[in-house]
Short mmCIF file of C-alpha atoms and ligand atoms in Angstrom, two decimals:
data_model
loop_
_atom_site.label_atom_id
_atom_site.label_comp_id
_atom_site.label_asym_id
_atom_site.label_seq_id
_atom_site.Cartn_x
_atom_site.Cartn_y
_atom_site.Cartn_z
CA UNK M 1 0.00 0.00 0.00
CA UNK M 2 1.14 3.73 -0.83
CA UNK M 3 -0.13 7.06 0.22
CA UNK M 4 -0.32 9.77 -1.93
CA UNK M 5 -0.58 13.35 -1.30
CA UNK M 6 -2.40 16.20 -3.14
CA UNK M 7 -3.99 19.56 -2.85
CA UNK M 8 -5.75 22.27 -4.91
CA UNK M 9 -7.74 25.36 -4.44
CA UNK M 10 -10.39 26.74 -6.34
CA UNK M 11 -11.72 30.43 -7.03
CA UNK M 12 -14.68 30.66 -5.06
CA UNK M 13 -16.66 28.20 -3.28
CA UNK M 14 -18.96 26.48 -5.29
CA UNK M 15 -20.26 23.11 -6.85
CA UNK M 16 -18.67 23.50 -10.15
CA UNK M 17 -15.59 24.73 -9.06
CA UNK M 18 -15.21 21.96 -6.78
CA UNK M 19 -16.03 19.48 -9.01
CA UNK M 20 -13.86 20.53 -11.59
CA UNK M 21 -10.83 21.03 -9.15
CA UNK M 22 -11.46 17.97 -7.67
CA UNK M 23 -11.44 15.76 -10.99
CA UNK M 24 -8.07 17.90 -12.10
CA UNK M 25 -6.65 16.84 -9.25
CA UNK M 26 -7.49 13.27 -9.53
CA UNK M 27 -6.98 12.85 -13.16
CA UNK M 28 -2.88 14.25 -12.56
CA UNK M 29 -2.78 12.22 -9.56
CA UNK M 30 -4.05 9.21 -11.76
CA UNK M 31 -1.73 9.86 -14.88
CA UNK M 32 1.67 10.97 -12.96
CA UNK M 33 1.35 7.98 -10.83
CA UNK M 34 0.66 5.49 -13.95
CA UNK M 35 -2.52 4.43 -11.87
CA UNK M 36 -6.10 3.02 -13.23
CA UNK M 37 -9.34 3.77 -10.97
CA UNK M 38 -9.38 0.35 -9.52
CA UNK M 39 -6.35 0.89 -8.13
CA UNK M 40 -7.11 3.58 -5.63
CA UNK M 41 -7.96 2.11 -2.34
CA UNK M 42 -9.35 4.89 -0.26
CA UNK M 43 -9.10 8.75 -0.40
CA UNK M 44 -9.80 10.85 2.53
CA UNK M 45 -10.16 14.48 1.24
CA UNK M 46 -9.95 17.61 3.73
CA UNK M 47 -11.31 21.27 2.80
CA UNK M 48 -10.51 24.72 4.84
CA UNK M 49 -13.60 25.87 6.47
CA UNK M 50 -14.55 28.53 3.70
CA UNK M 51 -15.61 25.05 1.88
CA UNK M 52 -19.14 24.26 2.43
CA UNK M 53 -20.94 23.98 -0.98
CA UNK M 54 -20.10 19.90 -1.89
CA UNK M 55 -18.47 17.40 -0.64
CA UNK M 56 -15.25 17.16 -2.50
CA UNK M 57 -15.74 12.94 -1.66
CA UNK M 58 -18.38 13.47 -3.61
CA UNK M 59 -17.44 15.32 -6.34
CA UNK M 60 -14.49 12.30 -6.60
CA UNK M 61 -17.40 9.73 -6.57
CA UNK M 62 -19.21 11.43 -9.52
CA UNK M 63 -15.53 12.01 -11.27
CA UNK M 64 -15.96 7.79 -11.65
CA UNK M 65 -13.95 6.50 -8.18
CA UNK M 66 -16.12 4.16 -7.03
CA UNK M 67 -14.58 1.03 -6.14
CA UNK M 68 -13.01 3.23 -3.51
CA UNK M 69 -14.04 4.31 -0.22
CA UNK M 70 -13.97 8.19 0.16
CA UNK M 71 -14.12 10.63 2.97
CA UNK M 72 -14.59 14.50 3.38
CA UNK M 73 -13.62 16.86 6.40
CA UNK M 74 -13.66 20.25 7.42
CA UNK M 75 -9.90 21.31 8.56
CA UNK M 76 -9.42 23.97 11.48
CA UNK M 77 -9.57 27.42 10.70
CA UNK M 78 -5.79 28.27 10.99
CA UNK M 79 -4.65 31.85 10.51
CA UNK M 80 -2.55 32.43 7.50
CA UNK M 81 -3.72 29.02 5.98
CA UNK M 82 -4.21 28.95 2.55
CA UNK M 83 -7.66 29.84 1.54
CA UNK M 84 -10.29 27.70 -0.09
CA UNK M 85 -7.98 24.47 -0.36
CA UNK M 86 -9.14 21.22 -0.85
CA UNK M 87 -6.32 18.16 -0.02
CA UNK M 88 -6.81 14.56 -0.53
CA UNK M 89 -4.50 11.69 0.95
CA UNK M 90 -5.16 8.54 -1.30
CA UNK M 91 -4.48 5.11 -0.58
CA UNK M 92 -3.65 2.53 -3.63
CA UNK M 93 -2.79 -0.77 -4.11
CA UNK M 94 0.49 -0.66 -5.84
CA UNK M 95 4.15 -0.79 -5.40
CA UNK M 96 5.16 2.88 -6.30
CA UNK M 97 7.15 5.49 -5.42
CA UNK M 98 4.23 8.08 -5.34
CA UNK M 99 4.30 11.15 -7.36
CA UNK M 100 2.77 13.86 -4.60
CA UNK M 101 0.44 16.28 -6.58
CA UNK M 102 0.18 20.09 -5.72
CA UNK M 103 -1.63 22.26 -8.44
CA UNK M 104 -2.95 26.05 -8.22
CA UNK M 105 -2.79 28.01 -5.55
CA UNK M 106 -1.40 25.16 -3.50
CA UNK M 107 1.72 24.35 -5.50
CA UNK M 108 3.30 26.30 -2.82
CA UNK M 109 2.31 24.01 -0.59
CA UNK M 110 4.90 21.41 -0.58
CA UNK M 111 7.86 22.32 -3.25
CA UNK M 112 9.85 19.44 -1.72
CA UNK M 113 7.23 17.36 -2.71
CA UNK M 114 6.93 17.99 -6.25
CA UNK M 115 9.97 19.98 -8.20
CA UNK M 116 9.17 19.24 -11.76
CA UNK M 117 11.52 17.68 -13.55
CA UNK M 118 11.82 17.14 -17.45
CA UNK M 119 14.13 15.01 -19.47
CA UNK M 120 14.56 15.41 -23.53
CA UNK M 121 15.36 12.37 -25.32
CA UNK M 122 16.08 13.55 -29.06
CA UNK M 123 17.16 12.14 -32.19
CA UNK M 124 15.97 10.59 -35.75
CA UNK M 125 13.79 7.78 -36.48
CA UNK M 126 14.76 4.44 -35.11
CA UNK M 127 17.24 5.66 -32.55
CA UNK M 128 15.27 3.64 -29.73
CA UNK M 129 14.01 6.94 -28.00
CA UNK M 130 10.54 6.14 -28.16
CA UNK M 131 11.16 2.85 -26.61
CA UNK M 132 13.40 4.27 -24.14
CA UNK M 133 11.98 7.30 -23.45
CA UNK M 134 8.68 4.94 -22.31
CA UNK M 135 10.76 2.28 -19.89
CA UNK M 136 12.43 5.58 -18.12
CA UNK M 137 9.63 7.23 -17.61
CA UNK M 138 8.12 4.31 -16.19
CA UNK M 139 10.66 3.75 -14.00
CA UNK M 140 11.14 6.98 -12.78
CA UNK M 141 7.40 7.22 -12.02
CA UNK M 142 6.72 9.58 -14.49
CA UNK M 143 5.34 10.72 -17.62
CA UNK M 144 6.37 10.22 -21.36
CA UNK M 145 5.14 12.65 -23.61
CA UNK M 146 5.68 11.66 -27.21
CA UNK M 147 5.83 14.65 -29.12
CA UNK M 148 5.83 12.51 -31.96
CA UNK M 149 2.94 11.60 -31.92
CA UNK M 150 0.78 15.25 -32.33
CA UNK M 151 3.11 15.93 -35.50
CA UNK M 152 1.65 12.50 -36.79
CA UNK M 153 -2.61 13.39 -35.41
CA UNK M 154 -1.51 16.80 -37.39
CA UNK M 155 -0.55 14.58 -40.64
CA UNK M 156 -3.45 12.37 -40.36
CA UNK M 157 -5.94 14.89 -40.59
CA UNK M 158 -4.23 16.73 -43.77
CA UNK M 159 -3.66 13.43 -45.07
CA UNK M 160 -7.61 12.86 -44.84
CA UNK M 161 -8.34 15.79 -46.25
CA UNK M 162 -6.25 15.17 -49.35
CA UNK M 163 -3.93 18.68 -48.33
CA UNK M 164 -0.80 18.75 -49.92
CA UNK M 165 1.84 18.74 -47.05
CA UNK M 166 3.72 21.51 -48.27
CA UNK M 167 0.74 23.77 -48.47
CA UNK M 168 1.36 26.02 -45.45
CA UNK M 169 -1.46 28.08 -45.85
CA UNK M 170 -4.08 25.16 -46.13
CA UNK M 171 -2.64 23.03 -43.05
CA UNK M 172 -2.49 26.37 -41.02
CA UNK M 173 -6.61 26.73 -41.99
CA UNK M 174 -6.98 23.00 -41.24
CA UNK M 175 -5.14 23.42 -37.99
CA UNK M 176 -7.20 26.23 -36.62
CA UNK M 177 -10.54 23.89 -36.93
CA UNK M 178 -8.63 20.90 -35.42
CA UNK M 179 -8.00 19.92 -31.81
CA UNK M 180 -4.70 17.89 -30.87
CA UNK M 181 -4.79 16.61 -27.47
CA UNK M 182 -2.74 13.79 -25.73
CA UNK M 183 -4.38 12.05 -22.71
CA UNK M 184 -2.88 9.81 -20.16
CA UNK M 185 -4.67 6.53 -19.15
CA UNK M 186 -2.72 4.57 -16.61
CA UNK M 187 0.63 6.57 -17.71
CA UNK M 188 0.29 5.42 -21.11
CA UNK M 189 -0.52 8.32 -23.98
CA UNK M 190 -3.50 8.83 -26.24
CA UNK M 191 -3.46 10.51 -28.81
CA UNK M 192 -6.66 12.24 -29.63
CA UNK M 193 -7.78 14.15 -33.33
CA UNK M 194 -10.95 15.72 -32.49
CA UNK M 195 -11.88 13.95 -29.79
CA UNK M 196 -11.32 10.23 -31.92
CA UNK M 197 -8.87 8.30 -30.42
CA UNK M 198 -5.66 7.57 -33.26
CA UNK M 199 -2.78 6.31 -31.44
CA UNK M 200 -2.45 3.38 -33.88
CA UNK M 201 -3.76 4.76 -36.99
CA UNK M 202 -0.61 7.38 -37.07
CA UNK M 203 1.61 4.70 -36.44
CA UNK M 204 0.88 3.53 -39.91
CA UNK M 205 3.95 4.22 -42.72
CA UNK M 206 2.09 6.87 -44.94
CA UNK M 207 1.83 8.91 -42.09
CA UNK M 208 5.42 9.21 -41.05
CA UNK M 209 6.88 10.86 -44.43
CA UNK M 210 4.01 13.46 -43.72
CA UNK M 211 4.23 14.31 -40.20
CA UNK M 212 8.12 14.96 -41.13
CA UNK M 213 6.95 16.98 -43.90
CA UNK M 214 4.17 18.42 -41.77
CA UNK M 215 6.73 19.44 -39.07
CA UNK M 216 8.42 21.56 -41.00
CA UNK M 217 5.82 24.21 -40.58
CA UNK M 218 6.73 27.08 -38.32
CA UNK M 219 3.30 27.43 -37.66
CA UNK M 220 2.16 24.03 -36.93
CA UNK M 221 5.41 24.12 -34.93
CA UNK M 222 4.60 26.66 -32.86
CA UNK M 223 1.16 25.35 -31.98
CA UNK M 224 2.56 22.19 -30.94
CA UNK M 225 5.36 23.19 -29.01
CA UNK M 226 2.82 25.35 -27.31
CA UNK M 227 0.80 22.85 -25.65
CA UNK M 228 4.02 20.68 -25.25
CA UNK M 229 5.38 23.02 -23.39
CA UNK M 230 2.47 23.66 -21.05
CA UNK M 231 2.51 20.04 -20.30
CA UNK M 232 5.93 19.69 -18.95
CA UNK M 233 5.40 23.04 -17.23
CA UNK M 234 2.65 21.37 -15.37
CA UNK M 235 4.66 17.82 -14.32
CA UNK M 236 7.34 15.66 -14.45
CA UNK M 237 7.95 13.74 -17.84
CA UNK M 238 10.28 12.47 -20.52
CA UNK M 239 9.47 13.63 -23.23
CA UNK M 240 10.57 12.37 -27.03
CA UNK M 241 11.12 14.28 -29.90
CA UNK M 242 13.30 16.36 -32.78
CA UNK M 243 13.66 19.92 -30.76
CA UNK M 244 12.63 19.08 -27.27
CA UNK M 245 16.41 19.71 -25.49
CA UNK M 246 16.82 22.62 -28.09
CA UNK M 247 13.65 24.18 -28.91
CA UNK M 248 10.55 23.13 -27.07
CA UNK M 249 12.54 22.86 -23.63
CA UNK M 250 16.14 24.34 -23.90
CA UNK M 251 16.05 24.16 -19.79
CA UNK M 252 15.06 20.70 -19.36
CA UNK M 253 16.79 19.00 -16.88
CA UNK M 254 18.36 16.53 -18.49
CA UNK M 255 19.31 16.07 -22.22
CA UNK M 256 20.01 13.51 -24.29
CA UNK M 257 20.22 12.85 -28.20
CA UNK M 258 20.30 8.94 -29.33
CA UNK M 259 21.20 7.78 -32.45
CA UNK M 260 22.05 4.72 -34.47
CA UNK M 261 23.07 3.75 -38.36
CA UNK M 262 20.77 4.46 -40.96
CA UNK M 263 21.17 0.36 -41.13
CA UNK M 264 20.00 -0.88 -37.75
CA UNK M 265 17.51 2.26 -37.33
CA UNK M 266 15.49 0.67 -40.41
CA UNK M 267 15.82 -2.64 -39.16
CA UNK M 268 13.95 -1.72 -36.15
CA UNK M 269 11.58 0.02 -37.63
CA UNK M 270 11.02 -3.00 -40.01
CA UNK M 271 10.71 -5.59 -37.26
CA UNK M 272 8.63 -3.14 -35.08
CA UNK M 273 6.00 -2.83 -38.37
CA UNK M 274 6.20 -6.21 -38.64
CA UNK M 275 5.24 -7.09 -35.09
CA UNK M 276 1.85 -5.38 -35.33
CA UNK M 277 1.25 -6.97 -38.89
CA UNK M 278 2.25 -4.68 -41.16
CA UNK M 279 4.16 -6.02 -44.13
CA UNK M 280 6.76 -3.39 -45.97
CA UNK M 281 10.31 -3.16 -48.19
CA UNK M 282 13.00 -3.36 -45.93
CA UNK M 283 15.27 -1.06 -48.56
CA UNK M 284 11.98 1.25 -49.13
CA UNK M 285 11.73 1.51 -45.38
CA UNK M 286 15.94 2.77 -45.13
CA UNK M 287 15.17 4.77 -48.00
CA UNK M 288 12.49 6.77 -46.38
CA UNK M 289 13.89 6.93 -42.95
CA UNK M 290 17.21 8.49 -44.60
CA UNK M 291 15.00 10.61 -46.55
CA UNK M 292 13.44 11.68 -43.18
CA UNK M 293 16.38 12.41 -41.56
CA UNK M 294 17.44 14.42 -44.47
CA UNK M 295 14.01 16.43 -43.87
CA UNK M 296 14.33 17.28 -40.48
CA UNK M 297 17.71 17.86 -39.86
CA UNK M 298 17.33 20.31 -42.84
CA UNK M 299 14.07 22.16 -41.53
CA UNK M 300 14.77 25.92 -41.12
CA UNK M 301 12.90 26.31 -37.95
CA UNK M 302 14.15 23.93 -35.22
CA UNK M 303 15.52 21.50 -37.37
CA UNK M 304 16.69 17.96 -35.88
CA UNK M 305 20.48 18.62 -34.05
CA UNK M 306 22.58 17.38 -30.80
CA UNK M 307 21.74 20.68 -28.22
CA UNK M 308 25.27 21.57 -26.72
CA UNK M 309 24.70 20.64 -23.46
CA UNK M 310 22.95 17.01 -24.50
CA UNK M 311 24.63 13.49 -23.96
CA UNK M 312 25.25 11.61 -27.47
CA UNK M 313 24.38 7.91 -26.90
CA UNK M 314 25.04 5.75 -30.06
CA UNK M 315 23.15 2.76 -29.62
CA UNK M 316 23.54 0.23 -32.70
CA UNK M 317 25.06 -1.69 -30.56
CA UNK M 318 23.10 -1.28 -27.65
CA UNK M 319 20.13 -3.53 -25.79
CA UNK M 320 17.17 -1.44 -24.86
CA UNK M 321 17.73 -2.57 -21.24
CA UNK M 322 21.87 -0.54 -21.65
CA UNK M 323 20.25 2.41 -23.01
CA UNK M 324 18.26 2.84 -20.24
CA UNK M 325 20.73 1.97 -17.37
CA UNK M 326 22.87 4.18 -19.55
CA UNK M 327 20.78 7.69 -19.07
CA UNK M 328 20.00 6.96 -15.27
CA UNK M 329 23.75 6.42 -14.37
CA UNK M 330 24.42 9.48 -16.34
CA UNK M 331 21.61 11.68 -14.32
CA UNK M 332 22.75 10.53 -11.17
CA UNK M 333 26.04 11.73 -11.82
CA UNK M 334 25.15 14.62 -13.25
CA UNK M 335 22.56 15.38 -10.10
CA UNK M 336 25.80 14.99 -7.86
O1 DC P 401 9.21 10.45 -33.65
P1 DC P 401 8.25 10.17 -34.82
O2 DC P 401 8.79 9.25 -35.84
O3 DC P 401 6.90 9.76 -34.31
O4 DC P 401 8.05 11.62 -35.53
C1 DC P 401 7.35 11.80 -36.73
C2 DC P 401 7.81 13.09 -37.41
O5 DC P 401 7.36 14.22 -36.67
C3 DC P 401 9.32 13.27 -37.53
O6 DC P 401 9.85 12.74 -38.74
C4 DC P 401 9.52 14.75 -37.46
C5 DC P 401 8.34 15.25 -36.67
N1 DC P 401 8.68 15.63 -35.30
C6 DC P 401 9.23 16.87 -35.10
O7 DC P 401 9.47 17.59 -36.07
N2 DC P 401 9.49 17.30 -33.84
C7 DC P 401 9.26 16.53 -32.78
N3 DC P 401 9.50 16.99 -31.54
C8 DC P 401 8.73 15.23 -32.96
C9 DC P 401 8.46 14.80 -34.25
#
């Protein structure tokens, strides 16, 4: 059994607000900690004494925790306490190290608690960093964001609508009618195109070329980076990508850039397809991924590059399982 710790506070004391900063809460809690609802034991939630229009127990029971049992209180009216806060201490069934969640006004709660910290894992197409940038998160107890991904939902869409991909002006109209969001269900990213979940239709091959030649957009580059950006600003992750350690997040905490020879990269990439039944020409497939390198190292606007303060891991020759013992050694050195 773990305990984990959270807190929130909300505008003014009503219904909706606590409802809505109740389920924020939960939902971070929920994602950060790679949890699913039937994990959480118990939750015993506590409100300051301006609090007195719902139940924030209840509020969690209509958020969809109900295999759980839940609990409200009134705290004691404490001078200089922090006004109309809500906090929650939450039981689950899982070996963890907990990630403690303070959003809001009560972020400045507990800073020892929760410093964010964000880790960029760059480089092209096959390096591993996907695959790594997953299993570290994991097992750091956080979040992978894979930036990836949105670039891809952004392809999808212009591919559906039959846009050519170097039509600036038509993808920027297409983007402002589109919504790109990522979710997190049990740690693990969704990818969402207007609502429709599409993590595995922009996995498949047509869509890679485009979301390379989709990226190279300043707009749809800036629109992206945006709401990548306010992600990591709001919690811990690893996040995957082209730019992330120079453009999206030049102050990340850690950096690193992985690579490999055009010749293993597409051999990954082949077996990987081939895994989830898709069939394709291994010397089409190193064709394209050089091609794609070629495309976004060449970008003007944040093109694909080792930042100057980012580790260079080579891993032809590398196991997954190295890679990732790789990066941790080098943070903990690099935290001492
Ligand atoms: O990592 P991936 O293969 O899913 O990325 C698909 C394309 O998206 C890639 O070829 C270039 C673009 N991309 C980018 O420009 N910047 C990122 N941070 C991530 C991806």
């Amino acid at each position: 059994m773990v305990v984990i710790r959270g807190a929130t506070t909300i505008p003014k004391d009503s219904p909706e607000e606590i409802k809505k900063a109740v389920e924020e809460l939960l939902e971070q809690i929920e994602s950060c900690n790679h949890l699913i609802k039937d994990e959480f034991v118990s939750m015993v939630f506590s409100s300051t004494s301006d609090i007195h229009s719902y139940y924030p127990a209840k509020a969690a029971r209509e958020a969809g925790y109900v295999a759980c049992s839940l609990f409200s209180a009134m705290e004691p009216d404490i001078e200089g306490g922090l006004p109309l806060c809500i906090r929650v201490m939450i039981f689950v069934e899982k070996n963890i190290s907990p990630r403690h969640i303070y959003l809001r006004g009560a972020k400045i709660l507990r800073k020892d608690l929760t410093r964010i910290c964000n880790i960029a894992i760059d480089g092209p197409a096959g390096s591993g960093k996907s695959t790594v940038a997953k299993r570290l998160a994991a097992d750091l107890g956080i979040l992978h964001l894979d930036t990836g991904a949105m670039y891809r939902a952004c392809a999808l869409k212009a591919l559906e609508a039959g846009i050519d991909m170097n039509d600036e002006r038509a993808i920027v109209d297409l983007m402002r009618d589109v919504s790109i969001d990522v979710e997190f269900k049990g740690g693990v990213q969704r990818t969402l195109l207007d609502g429709e979940d599409v993590s595995d239709k922009i996995r498949m091959p047509e869509v890679s070329m485009a979301a390379s030649a989709v990226s190279k957009h300043p707009s749809v580059r800036m629109h992206l980076a945006e709401k990548q950006r306010a992600i990591a600003n709001k919690m811990s992750c690893v996040l995957d990508g082209r730019d992330i350690g120079t453009f999206v997040l030049p102050d990340a905490d850690f950096k690193f850039y992985l690579t490999a020879t055009p010749e293993v990269r597409a051999h990954r990439r082949f077996e990987e397809l081939r895994r989830k039944g898709i069939e394709v020409d291994f010397e089409k497939l190193k064709e394209e991924i050089v091609a794609r390198d070629e495309q976004d190292m060449n970008r003007e606007i944040a093109p694909l590059k080792l930042a100057k303060d980012a580790t260079l891991v080579d891993t032809s020759e590398m196991t997954i399982d190295e890679v990732v013992a790789f990066l941790k050694a080098k943070m903990l050195q690099e935290e001492m």
